[in-house]
Coordinates of N, CA and C and ligand atoms in Angstrom, one line a residue:
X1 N 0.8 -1.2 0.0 CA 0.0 0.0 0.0 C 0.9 1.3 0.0
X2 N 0.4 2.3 -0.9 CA 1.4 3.5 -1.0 C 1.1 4.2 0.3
X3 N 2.2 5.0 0.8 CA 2.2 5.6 1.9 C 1.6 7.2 1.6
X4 N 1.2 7.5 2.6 CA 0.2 8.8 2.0 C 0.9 10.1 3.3
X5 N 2.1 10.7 2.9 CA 3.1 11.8 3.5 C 2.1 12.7 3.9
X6 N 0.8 13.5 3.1 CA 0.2 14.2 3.7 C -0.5 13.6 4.7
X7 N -1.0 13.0 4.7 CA -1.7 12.5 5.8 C -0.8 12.2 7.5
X8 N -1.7 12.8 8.1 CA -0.6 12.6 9.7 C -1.5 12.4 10.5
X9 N -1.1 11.2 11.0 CA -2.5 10.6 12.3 C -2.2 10.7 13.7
X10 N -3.2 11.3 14.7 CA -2.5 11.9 15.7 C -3.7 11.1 16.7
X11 N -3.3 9.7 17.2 CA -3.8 9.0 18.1 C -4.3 8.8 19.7
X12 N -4.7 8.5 20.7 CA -5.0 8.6 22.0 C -5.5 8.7 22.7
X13 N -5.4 8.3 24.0 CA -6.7 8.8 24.6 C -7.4 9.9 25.0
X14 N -8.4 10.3 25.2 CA -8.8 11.8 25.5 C -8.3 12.6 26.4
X15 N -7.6 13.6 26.2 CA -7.1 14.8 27.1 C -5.7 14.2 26.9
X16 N -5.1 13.8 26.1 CA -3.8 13.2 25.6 C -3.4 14.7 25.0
X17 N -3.7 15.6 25.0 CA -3.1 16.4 23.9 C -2.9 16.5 22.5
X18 N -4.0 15.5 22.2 CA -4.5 15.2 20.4 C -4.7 16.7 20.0
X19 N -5.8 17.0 20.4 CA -6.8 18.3 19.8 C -5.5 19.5 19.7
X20 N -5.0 19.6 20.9 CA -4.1 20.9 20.9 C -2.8 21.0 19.4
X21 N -2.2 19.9 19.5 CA -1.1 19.1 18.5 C -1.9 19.1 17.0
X22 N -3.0 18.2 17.0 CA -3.9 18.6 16.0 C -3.8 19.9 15.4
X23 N -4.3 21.0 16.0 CA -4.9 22.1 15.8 C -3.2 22.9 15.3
X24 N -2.0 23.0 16.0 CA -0.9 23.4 16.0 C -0.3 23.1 14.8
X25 N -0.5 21.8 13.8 CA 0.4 21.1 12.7 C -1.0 21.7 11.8
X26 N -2.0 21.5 12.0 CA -3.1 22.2 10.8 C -2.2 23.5 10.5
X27 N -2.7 24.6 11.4 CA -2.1 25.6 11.5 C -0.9 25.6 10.4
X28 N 0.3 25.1 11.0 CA 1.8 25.4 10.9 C 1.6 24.7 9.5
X29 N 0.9 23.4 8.8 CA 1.5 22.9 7.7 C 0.4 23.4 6.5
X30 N -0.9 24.7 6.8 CA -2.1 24.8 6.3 C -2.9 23.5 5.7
X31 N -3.2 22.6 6.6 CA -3.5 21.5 6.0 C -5.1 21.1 6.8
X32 N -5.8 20.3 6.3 CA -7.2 20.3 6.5 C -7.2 19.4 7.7
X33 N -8.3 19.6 8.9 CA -8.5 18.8 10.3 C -9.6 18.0 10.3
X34 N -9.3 16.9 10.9 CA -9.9 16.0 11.2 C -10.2 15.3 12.7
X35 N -11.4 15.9 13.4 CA -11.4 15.6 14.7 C -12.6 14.6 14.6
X36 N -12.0 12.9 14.6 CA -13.2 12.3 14.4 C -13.5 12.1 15.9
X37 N -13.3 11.9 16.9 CA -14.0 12.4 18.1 C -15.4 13.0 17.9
X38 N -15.0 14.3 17.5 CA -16.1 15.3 17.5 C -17.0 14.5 16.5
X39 N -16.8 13.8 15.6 CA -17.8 12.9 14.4 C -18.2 12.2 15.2
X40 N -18.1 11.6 16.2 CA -18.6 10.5 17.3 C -19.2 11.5 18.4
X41 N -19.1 12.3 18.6 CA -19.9 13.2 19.5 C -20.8 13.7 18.3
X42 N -20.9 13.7 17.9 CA -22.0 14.2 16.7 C -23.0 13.1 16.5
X43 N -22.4 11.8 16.1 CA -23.4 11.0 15.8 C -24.1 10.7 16.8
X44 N -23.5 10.8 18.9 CA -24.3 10.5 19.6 C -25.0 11.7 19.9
X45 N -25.0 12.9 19.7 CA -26.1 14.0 19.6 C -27.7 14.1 18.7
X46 N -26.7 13.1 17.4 CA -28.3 13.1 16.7 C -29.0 11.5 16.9
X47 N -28.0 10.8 17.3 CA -28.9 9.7 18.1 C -29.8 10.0 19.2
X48 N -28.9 10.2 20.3 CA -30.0 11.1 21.3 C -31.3 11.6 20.9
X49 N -31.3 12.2 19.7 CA -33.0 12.9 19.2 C -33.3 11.9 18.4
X50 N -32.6 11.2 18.4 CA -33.9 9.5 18.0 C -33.5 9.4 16.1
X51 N -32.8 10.2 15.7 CA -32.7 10.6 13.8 C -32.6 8.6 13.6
X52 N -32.6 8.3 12.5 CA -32.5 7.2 11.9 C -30.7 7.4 11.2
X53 N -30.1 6.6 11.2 CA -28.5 6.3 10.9 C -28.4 7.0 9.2
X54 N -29.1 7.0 8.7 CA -29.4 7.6 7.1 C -29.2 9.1 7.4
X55 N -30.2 9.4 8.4 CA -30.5 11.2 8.4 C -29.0 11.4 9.7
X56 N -28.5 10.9 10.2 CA -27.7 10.9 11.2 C -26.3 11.4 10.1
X57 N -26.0 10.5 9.7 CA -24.9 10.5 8.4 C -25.1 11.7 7.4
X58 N -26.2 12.1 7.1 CA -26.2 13.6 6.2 C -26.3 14.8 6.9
X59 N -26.5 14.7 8.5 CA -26.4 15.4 9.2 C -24.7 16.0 9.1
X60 N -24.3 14.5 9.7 CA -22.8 14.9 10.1 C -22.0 15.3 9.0
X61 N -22.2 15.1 7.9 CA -21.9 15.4 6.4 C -21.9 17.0 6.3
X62 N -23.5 17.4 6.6 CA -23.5 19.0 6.5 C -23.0 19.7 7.9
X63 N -22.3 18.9 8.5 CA -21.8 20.1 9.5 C -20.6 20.9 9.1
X64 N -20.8 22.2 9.6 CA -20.1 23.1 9.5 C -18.9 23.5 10.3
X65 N -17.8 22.9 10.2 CA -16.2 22.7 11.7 C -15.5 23.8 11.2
X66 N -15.3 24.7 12.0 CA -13.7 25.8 11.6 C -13.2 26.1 13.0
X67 N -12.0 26.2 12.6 CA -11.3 26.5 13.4 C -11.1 28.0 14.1
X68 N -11.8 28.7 15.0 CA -11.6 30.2 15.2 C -11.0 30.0 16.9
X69 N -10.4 31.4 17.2 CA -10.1 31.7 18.3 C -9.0 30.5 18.7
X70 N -8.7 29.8 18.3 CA -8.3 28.4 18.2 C -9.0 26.9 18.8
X71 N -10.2 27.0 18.7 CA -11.3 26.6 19.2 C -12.1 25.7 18.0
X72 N -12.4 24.8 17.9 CA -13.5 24.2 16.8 C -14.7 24.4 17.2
X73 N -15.6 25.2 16.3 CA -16.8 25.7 16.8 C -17.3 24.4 15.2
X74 N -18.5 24.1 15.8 CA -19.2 22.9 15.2 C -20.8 24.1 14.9
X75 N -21.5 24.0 13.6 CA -22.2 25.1 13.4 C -23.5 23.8 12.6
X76 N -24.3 23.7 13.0 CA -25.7 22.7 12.2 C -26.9 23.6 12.0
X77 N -27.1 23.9 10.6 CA -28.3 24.8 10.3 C -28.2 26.3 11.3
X78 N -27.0 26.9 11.0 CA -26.8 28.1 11.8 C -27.4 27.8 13.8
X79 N -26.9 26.7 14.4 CA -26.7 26.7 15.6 C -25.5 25.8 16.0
X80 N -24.7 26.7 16.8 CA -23.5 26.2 17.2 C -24.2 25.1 18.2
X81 N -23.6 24.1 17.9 CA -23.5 22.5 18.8 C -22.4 22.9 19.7
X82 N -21.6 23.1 19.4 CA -19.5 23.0 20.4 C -19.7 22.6 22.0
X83 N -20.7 23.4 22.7 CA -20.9 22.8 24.0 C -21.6 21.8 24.2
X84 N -22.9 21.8 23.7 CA -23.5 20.3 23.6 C -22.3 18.9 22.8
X85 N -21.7 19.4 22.4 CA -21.4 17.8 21.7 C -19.9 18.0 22.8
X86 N -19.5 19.1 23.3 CA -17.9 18.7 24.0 C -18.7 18.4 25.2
X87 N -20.0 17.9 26.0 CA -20.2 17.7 27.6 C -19.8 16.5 27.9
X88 N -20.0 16.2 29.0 CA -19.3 15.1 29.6 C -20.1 13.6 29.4
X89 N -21.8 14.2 29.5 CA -23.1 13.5 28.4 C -23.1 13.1 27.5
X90 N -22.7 14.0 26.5 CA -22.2 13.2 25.1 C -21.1 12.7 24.9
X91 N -19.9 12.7 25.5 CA -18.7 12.2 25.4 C -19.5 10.5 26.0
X92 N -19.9 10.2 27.0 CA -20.2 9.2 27.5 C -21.0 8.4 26.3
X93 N -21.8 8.9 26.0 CA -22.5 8.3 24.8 C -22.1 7.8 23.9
X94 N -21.2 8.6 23.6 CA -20.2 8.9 22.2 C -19.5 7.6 22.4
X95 N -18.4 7.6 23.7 CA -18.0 6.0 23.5 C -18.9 5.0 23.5
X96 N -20.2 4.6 24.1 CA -20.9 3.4 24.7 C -21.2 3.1 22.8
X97 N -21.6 4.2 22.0 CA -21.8 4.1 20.3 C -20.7 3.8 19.5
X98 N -20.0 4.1 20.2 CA -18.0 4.0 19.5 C -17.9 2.6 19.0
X99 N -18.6 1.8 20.0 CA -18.5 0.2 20.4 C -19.2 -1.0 19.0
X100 N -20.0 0.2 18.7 CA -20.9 -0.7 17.5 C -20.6 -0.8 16.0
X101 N -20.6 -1.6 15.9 CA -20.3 -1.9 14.0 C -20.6 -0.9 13.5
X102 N -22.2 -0.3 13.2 CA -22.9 0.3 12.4 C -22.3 1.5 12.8
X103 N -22.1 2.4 13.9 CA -21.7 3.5 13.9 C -20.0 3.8 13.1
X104 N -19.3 2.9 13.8 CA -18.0 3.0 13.0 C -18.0 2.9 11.4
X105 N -19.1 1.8 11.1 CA -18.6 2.0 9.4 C -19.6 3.0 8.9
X106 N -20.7 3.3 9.8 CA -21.2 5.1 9.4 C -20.3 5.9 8.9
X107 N -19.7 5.9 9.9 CA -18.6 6.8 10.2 C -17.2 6.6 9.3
X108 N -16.9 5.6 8.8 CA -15.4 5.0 8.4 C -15.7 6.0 6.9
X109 N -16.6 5.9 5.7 CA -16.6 6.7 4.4 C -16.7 8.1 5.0
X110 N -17.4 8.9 5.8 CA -17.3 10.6 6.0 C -15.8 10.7 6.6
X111 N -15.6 10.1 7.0 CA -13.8 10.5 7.7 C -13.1 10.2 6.3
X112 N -13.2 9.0 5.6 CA -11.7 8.8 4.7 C -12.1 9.7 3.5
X113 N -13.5 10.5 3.5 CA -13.5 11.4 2.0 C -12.7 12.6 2.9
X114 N -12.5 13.1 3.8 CA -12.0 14.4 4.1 C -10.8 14.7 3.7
X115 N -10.1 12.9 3.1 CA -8.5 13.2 2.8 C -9.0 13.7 1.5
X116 N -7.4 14.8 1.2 CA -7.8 15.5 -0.6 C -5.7 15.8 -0.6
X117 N -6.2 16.7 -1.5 CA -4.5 16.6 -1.7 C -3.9 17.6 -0.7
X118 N -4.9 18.6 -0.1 CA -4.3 19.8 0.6 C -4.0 18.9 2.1
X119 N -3.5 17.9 2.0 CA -3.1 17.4 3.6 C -3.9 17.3 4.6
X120 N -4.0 16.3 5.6 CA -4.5 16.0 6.7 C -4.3 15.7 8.4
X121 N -4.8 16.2 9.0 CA -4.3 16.0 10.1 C -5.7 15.3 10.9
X122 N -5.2 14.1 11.1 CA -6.3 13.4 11.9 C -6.5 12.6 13.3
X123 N -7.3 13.3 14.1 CA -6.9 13.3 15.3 C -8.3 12.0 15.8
X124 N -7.7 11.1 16.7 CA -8.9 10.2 16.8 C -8.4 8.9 17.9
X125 N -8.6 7.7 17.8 CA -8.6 6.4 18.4 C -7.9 5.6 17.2
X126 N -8.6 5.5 16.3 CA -7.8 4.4 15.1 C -7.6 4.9 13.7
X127 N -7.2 6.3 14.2 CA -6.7 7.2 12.2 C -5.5 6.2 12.0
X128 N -4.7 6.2 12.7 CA -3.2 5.4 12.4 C -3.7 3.8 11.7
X129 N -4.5 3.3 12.5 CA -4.6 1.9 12.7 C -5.7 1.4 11.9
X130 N -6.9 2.2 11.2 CA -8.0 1.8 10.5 C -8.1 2.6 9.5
X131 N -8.5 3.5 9.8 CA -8.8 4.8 8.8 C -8.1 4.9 7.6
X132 N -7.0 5.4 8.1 CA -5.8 5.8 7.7 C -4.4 5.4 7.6
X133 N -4.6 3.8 7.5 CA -3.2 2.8 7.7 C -2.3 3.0 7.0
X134 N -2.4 3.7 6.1 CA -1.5 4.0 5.1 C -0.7 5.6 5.2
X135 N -0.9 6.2 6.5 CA -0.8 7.2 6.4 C 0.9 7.6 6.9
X136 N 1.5 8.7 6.5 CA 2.9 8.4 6.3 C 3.3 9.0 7.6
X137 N 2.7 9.5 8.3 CA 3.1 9.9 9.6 C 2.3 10.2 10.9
X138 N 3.0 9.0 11.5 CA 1.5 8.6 12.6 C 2.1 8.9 13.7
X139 N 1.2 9.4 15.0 CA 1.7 9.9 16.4 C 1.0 9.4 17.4
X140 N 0.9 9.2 18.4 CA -0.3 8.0 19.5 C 0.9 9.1 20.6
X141 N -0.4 9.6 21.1 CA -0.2 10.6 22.9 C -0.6 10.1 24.0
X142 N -0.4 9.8 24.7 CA -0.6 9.3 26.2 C -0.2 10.6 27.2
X143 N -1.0 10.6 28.2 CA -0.2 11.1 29.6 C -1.4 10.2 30.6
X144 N -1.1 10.5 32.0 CA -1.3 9.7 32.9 C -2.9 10.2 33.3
X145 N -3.7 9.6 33.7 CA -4.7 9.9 34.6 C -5.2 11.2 34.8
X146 N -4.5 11.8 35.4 CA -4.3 12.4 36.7 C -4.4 13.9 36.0
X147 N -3.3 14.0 35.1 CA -3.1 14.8 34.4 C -3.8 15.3 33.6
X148 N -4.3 14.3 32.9 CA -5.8 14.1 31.7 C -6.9 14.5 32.5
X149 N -7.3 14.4 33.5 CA -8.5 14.9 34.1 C -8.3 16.3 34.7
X150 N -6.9 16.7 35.1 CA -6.4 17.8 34.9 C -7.1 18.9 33.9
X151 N -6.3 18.3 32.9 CA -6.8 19.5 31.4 C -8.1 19.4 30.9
X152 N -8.6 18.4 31.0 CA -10.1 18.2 31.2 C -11.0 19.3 32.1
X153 N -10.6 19.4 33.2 CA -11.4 19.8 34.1 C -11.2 21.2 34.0
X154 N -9.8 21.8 33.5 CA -9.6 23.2 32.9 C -10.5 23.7 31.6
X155 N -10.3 22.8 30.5 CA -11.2 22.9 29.5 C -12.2 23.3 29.5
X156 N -13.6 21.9 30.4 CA -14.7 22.4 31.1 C -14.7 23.6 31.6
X157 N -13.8 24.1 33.0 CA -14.7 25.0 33.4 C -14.5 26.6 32.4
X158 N -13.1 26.2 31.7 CA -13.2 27.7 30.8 C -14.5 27.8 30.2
X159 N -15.1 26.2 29.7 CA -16.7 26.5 29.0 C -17.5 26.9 29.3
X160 N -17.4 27.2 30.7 CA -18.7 27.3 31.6 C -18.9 25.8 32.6
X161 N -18.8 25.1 32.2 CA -19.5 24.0 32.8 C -18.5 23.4 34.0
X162 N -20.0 22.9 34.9 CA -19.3 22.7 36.1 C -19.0 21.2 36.1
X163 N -18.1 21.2 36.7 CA -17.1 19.5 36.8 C -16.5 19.2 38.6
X164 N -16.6 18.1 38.5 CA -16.1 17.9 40.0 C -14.9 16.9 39.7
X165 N -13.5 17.0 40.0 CA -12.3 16.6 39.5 C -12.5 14.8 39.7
X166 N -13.0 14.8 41.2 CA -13.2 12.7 41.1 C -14.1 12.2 40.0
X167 N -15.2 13.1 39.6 CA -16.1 12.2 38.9 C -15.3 12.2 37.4
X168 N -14.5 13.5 37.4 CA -14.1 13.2 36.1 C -12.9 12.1 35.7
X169 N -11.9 12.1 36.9 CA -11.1 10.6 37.4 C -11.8 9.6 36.8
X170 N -12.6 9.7 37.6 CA -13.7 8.1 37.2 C -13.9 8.1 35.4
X171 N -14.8 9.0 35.3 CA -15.0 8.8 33.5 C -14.2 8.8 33.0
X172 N -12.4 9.1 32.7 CA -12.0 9.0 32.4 C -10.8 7.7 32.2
X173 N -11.2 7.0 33.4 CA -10.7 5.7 33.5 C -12.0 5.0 32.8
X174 N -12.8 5.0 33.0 CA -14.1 4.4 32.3 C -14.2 4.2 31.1
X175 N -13.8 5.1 30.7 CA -13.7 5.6 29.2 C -12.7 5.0 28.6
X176 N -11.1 5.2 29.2 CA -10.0 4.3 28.5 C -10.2 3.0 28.5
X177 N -10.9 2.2 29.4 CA -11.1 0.9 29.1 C -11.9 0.1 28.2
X178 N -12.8 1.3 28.3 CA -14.1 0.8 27.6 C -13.4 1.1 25.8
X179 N -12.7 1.9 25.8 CA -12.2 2.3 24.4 C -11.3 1.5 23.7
X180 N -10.3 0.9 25.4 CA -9.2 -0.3 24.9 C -9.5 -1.1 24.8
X181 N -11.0 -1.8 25.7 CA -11.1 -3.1 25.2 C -12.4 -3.6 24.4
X182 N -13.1 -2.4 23.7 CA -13.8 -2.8 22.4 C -13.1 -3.5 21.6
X183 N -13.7 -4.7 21.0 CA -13.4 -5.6 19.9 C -12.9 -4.8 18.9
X184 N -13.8 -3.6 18.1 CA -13.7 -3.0 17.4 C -12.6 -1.9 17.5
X185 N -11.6 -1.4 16.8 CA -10.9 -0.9 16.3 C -10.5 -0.3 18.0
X186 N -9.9 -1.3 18.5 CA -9.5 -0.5 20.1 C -8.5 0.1 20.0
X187 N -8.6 1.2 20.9 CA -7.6 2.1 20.9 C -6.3 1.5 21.3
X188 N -5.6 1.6 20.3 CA -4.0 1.2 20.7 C -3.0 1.8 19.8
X189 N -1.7 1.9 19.7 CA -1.2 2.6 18.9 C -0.9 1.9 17.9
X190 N -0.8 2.3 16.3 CA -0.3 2.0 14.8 C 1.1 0.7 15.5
X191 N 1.3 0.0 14.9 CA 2.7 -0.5 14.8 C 4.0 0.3 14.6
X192 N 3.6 1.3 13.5 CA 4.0 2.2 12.7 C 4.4 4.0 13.4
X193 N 3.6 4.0 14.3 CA 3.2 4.8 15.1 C 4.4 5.2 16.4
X194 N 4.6 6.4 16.5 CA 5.6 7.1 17.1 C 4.7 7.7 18.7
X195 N 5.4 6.6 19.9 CA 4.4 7.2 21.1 C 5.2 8.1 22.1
X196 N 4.4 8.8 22.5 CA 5.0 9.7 22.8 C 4.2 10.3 24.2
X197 N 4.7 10.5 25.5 CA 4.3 10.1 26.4 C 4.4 11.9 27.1
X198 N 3.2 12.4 27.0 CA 2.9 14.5 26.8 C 3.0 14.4 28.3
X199 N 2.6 13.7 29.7 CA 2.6 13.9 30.9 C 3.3 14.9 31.4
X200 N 4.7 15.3 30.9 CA 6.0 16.7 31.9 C 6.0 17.4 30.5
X201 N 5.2 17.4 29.3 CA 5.5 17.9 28.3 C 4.4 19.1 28.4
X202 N 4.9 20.4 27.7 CA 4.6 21.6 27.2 C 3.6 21.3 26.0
X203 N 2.5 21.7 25.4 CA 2.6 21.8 24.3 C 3.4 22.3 22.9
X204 N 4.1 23.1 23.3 CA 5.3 23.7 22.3 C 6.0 22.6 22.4
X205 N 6.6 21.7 23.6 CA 7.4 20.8 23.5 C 6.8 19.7 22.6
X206 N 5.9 19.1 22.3 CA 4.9 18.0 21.8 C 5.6 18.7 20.2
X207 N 4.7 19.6 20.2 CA 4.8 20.4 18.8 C 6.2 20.2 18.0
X208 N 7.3 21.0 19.0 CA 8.7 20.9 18.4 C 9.6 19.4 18.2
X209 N 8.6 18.3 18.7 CA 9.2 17.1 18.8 C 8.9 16.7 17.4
X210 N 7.3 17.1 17.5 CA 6.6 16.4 16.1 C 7.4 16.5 15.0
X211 N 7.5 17.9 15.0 CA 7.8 18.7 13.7 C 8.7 18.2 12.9
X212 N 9.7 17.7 14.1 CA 11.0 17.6 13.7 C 10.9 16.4 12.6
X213 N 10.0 15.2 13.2 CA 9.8 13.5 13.1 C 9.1 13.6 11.2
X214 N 8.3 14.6 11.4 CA 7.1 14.5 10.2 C 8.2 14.6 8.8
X215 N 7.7 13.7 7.9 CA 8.5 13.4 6.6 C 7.2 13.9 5.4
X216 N 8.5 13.9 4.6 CA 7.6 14.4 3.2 C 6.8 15.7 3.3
X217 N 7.1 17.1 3.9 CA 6.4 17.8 3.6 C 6.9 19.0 3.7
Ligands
LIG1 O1 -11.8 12.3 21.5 P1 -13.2 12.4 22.1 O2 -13.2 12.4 23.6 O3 -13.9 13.6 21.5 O4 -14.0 11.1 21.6 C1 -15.3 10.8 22.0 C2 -15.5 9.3 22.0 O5 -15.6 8.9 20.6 C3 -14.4 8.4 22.6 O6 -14.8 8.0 23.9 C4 -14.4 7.2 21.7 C5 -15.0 7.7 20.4 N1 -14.0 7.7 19.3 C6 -13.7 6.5 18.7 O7 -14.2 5.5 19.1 N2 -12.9 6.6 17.6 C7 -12.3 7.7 17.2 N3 -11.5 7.7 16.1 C8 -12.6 8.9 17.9 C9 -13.4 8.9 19.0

């Protein structure tokens, strides 16, 4: 399989520092984003209102993602979603649907048309390992617990929303397991895949590591 240099897959668990690293290499290489997370918080938002998997899929098709303030504001029929689909409600959902055949291969054709020739940066669970196996430069982020519910719980309250740091411990261990040990495309890193462990790391520091590693561009 030919290797695909624009493509860069940016793997791990949540509050790994995917989104940040994501959003920094978009930026820095002008290349197109891919937060399939947010595609999975999406499909469990229009499940939630009961849609059928047909209308769910043209939903998530016509959503509107850009990047401002440095922030992904998610825009459907002129109403911004971004807080409803980032709560701690939909994230839960989002994985318990993660788990199912039909969502993932919902999902598997709207993610692989995003690639084009202007480059990609795809941030997710299995861009490296499903999606995108062919992709020429792959990255899987980890940091510890502790830390992840950390930036988590910063995130939230900049939103507004209120969080209590144990409960977020808990979902977040909940969540890694439930995500490592689905059958389906469990989170683990590419073979291929460069891990890289953000826990004492800066964002600038993640960034200047990447940059260095990324080939062909
Ligand atoms: O990255 P996130 O927290 O926004 O993702 C929400 C959920 O979506 C996560 O718990 C698992 C699921 N997900 C997935 O299964 N595969 C992906 N590529 C991205 C997210």
């Amino acid at each position: 399989m030919k290797s695909e240099a624009k493509i860069i897959t940016i793997d791990g668990p949540s509050a790994s520092g995917k989104g940040a690293l994501t959003k920094a290499l978009c930026q820095f290489l002008n290349y197109k984003i891919l937060d399939s997370g947010l595609l999975y918080r999406a499909y469990a938002y229009f499940y939630k209102i009961r849609l059928a998997s047909d209308e769910i899929k043209e939903n998530i098709t016509n959503l509107d993602i850009e990047i401002k303030n440095n922030e992904l504001i998610v825009m459907f029929k002129g109403r911004n979603l971004t807080n409803d689909l980032r709560s701690e409600e939909t994230a839960k959902l989002a994985s318990e649907l993660s788990a199912l055949k039909d969502t993932r291969a919902n999902l598997l054709g709207i993610q692989r048309a995003l690639n084009n020739e202007d480059g990609l940066v795809a941030d997710g669970r299995d861009m490296g390992t499903v999606v995108f196996p062919n992709a020429g430069n792959k990255f899987f982020l980890n940091a510890s617990v502790e830390i992840r519910a950390k930036r988590r719980f910063l995130e939230l309250q900049n939103r507004g929303q209120e969080v209590n740091m144990r409960d977020l411990i808990d979902d977040i261990k909940q969540r890694d397991l439930a995500d490592q040990s689905r059958e389906l495309s469990p989170l683990l890193p590419a073979d291929d895949a460069t891990v890289i462990d953000t826990s004492d790391m800066s964002l600038e520091e993640v960034f200047s590591f990447t940059k260095k590693l990324i080939k062909g561009n």
